[in-house]
């Protein structure tokens, strides 16, 4: 397969993850089409990047474990359903061992996100947001949810270079 085709397929992952983060920040939702597109594009990436059956199985197992973890967090109302699906779709692309970094980096990004939003929701900063866009005012609204898709996207983007899908490109 021509390297440009491979690069385009690989570039779809960060592009869609960024779209998911922006949508979550603005609307507090991650549309299903983003997670479905990630899954569909992974199916395209398999033959384009020449993954072995063992690698495919490992990616699928990691995604299944991430889906169970994500929906467990959803059941406890720690994250939303879109977050759980995005987390699993990201794990599908990252595979093992990058999924370990993904989970840790997502957790760290989530902690930083919570601290930033708590700071943004302080009465001192909220006064400066009077004429801000509606989505920023919603982020600053006390009692609102946390758009955790931002943390998931940050973790995915930071872990992506460790994925077996990307490593061949980094060796060039």
Short mmCIF file of C-alpha atoms in Angstrom, two decimals:
data_model
loop_
_atom_site.label_atom_id
_atom_site.label_comp_id
_atom_site.label_asym_id
_atom_site.label_seq_id
_atom_site.Cartn_x
_atom_site.Cartn_y
_atom_site.Cartn_z
CA UNK A 1 0.00 0.00 0.00
CA UNK A 2 1.38 3.47 -0.82
CA UNK A 3 2.71 5.26 2.27
CA UNK A 4 0.48 8.29 1.63
CA UNK A 5 -2.64 6.09 1.89
CA UNK A 6 -1.32 4.57 5.09
CA UNK A 7 -0.57 8.03 6.50
CA UNK A 8 -4.07 9.28 5.64
CA UNK A 9 -5.68 6.29 7.36
CA UNK A 10 -3.53 6.78 10.46
CA UNK A 11 -4.24 10.55 10.48
CA UNK A 12 -7.98 9.88 10.68
CA UNK A 13 -7.65 8.80 14.31
CA UNK A 14 -6.32 12.06 15.76
CA UNK A 15 -8.66 14.08 13.55
CA UNK A 16 -11.76 12.28 14.81
CA UNK A 17 -10.58 12.35 18.42
CA UNK A 18 -10.12 16.13 18.19
CA UNK A 19 -13.61 16.51 16.68
CA UNK A 20 -15.03 14.45 19.57
CA UNK A 21 -13.28 16.67 22.13
CA UNK A 22 -14.54 19.86 20.51
CA UNK A 23 -18.09 18.54 20.28
CA UNK A 24 -18.02 17.50 23.94
CA UNK A 25 -16.67 20.87 25.05
CA UNK A 26 -19.31 22.77 23.08
CA UNK A 27 -22.39 20.56 23.46
CA UNK A 28 -21.58 18.05 26.25
CA UNK A 29 -22.26 15.24 23.80
CA UNK A 30 -20.08 12.99 21.69
CA UNK A 31 -22.14 11.88 18.70
CA UNK A 32 -22.25 8.14 18.04
CA UNK A 33 -21.07 8.68 14.47
CA UNK A 34 -17.61 9.62 15.77
CA UNK A 35 -17.11 6.35 17.67
CA UNK A 36 -18.64 4.39 14.77
CA UNK A 37 -16.33 6.17 12.31
CA UNK A 38 -13.33 5.27 14.46
CA UNK A 39 -14.40 1.63 14.48
CA UNK A 40 -15.07 1.63 10.74
CA UNK A 41 -11.77 3.31 9.96
CA UNK A 42 -9.95 0.79 12.12
CA UNK A 43 -11.45 -1.92 9.90
CA UNK A 44 -10.01 -0.02 6.93
CA UNK A 45 -6.66 0.39 8.70
CA UNK A 46 -6.26 -3.36 9.28
CA UNK A 47 -5.55 -4.30 5.65
CA UNK A 48 -3.99 -0.95 4.73
CA UNK A 49 -1.43 -1.22 7.54
CA UNK A 50 -1.03 -5.00 7.28
CA UNK A 51 -1.97 -5.97 10.83
CA UNK A 52 -1.54 -9.65 11.64
CA UNK A 53 -4.46 -11.70 13.00
CA UNK A 54 -2.73 -11.74 16.39
CA UNK A 55 -2.43 -7.94 16.41
CA UNK A 56 -6.07 -7.58 15.39
CA UNK A 57 -7.14 -9.88 18.23
CA UNK A 58 -5.08 -7.91 20.72
CA UNK A 59 -6.60 -4.61 19.56
CA UNK A 60 -10.10 -6.11 19.84
CA UNK A 61 -9.40 -7.50 23.32
CA UNK A 62 -8.09 -4.14 24.52
CA UNK A 63 -11.17 -2.42 23.09
CA UNK A 64 -13.49 -4.90 24.81
CA UNK A 65 -11.75 -4.36 28.16
CA UNK A 66 -11.96 -0.58 27.65
CA UNK A 67 -15.67 -0.85 26.83
CA UNK A 68 -16.31 -2.80 30.03
CA UNK A 69 -14.30 -0.26 32.04
CA UNK A 70 -16.00 2.68 30.33
CA UNK A 71 -19.50 1.38 30.87
CA UNK A 72 -18.70 0.52 34.47
CA UNK A 73 -17.74 4.17 34.96
CA UNK A 74 -20.93 5.17 33.11
CA UNK A 75 -23.08 3.05 35.45
CA UNK A 76 -21.59 4.92 38.41
CA UNK A 77 -22.25 8.25 36.62
CA UNK A 78 -18.55 9.10 36.54
CA UNK A 79 -18.61 9.61 32.75
CA UNK A 80 -21.24 9.80 30.04
CA UNK A 81 -22.18 7.11 27.54
CA UNK A 82 -20.46 8.94 24.69
CA UNK A 83 -17.30 9.12 26.78
CA UNK A 84 -17.40 5.36 27.38
CA UNK A 85 -17.82 4.64 23.66
CA UNK A 86 -15.06 7.08 22.68
CA UNK A 87 -12.73 5.55 25.28
CA UNK A 88 -13.30 2.07 23.84
CA UNK A 89 -12.93 3.24 20.22
CA UNK A 90 -9.67 4.94 21.17
CA UNK A 91 -8.43 1.76 22.84
CA UNK A 92 -9.25 -0.17 19.66
CA UNK A 93 -6.85 2.03 17.71
CA UNK A 94 -4.15 2.11 20.36
CA UNK A 95 -3.96 -1.59 21.19
CA UNK A 96 -1.50 -3.06 23.64
CA UNK A 97 0.75 -1.82 25.29
CA UNK A 98 -0.25 1.75 24.36
CA UNK A 99 -3.63 1.22 26.06
CA UNK A 100 -1.93 1.25 29.46
CA UNK A 101 -0.44 4.67 28.74
CA UNK A 102 -3.81 5.75 27.33
CA UNK A 103 -5.62 4.90 30.56
CA UNK A 104 -3.03 6.62 32.76
CA UNK A 105 -2.73 9.70 30.54
CA UNK A 106 -6.52 9.99 30.27
CA UNK A 107 -6.79 9.84 34.07
CA UNK A 108 -4.12 12.52 34.50
CA UNK A 109 -5.73 14.70 31.83
CA UNK A 110 -9.08 14.18 33.56
CA UNK A 111 -7.65 15.38 36.86
CA UNK A 112 -6.17 18.44 35.17
CA UNK A 113 -9.48 19.07 33.40
CA UNK A 114 -11.42 18.91 36.65
CA UNK A 115 -9.00 21.31 38.35
CA UNK A 116 -9.20 23.73 35.41
CA UNK A 117 -12.99 23.66 35.37
CA UNK A 118 -13.22 24.05 39.15
CA UNK A 119 -11.00 27.10 38.79
CA UNK A 120 -13.11 28.37 35.89
CA UNK A 121 -16.23 27.96 38.02
CA UNK A 122 -14.85 30.05 40.85
CA UNK A 123 -16.73 33.28 41.46
CA UNK A 124 -13.55 35.23 40.76
CA UNK A 125 -13.16 33.99 37.20
CA UNK A 126 -16.84 33.72 36.31
CA UNK A 127 -17.16 37.50 36.52
CA UNK A 128 -14.78 37.79 33.55
CA UNK A 129 -16.88 35.44 31.40
CA UNK A 130 -20.02 37.56 31.15
CA UNK A 131 -19.63 38.22 27.43
CA UNK A 132 -18.08 34.84 26.58
CA UNK A 133 -19.58 32.35 24.12
CA UNK A 134 -22.45 30.27 25.48
CA UNK A 135 -20.40 27.05 25.52
CA UNK A 136 -17.71 28.67 27.70
CA UNK A 137 -20.33 30.05 30.08
CA UNK A 138 -21.79 26.55 30.34
CA UNK A 139 -18.35 25.14 31.21
CA UNK A 140 -18.08 27.79 33.92
CA UNK A 141 -21.56 27.09 35.31
CA UNK A 142 -21.34 25.55 38.81
CA UNK A 143 -23.07 22.19 38.99
CA UNK A 144 -22.70 21.41 35.28
CA UNK A 145 -21.13 18.16 34.16
CA UNK A 146 -17.50 17.83 33.11
CA UNK A 147 -16.96 17.19 29.38
CA UNK A 148 -14.63 14.23 29.95
CA UNK A 149 -14.25 13.72 26.21
CA UNK A 150 -11.57 16.41 26.44
CA UNK A 151 -9.52 14.23 28.78
CA UNK A 152 -10.11 11.12 26.69
CA UNK A 153 -8.95 12.95 23.57
CA UNK A 154 -5.86 14.30 25.36
CA UNK A 155 -4.97 10.81 26.62
CA UNK A 156 -5.53 9.30 23.18
CA UNK A 157 -3.41 11.90 21.41
CA UNK A 158 -0.56 11.58 23.91
CA UNK A 159 -0.61 7.75 23.76
CA UNK A 160 -1.01 7.55 19.98
CA UNK A 161 2.73 7.63 19.15
CA UNK A 162 3.14 4.45 21.23
CA UNK A 163 0.54 2.57 19.18
CA UNK A 164 1.74 -0.24 16.94
CA UNK A 165 -0.17 1.50 14.14
CA UNK A 166 2.04 4.59 14.33
CA UNK A 167 5.44 3.17 15.26
CA UNK A 168 6.37 2.28 11.64
CA UNK A 169 5.86 5.93 10.65
CA UNK A 170 8.04 7.19 13.48
CA UNK A 171 10.92 4.98 12.34
CA UNK A 172 11.14 6.80 8.99
#
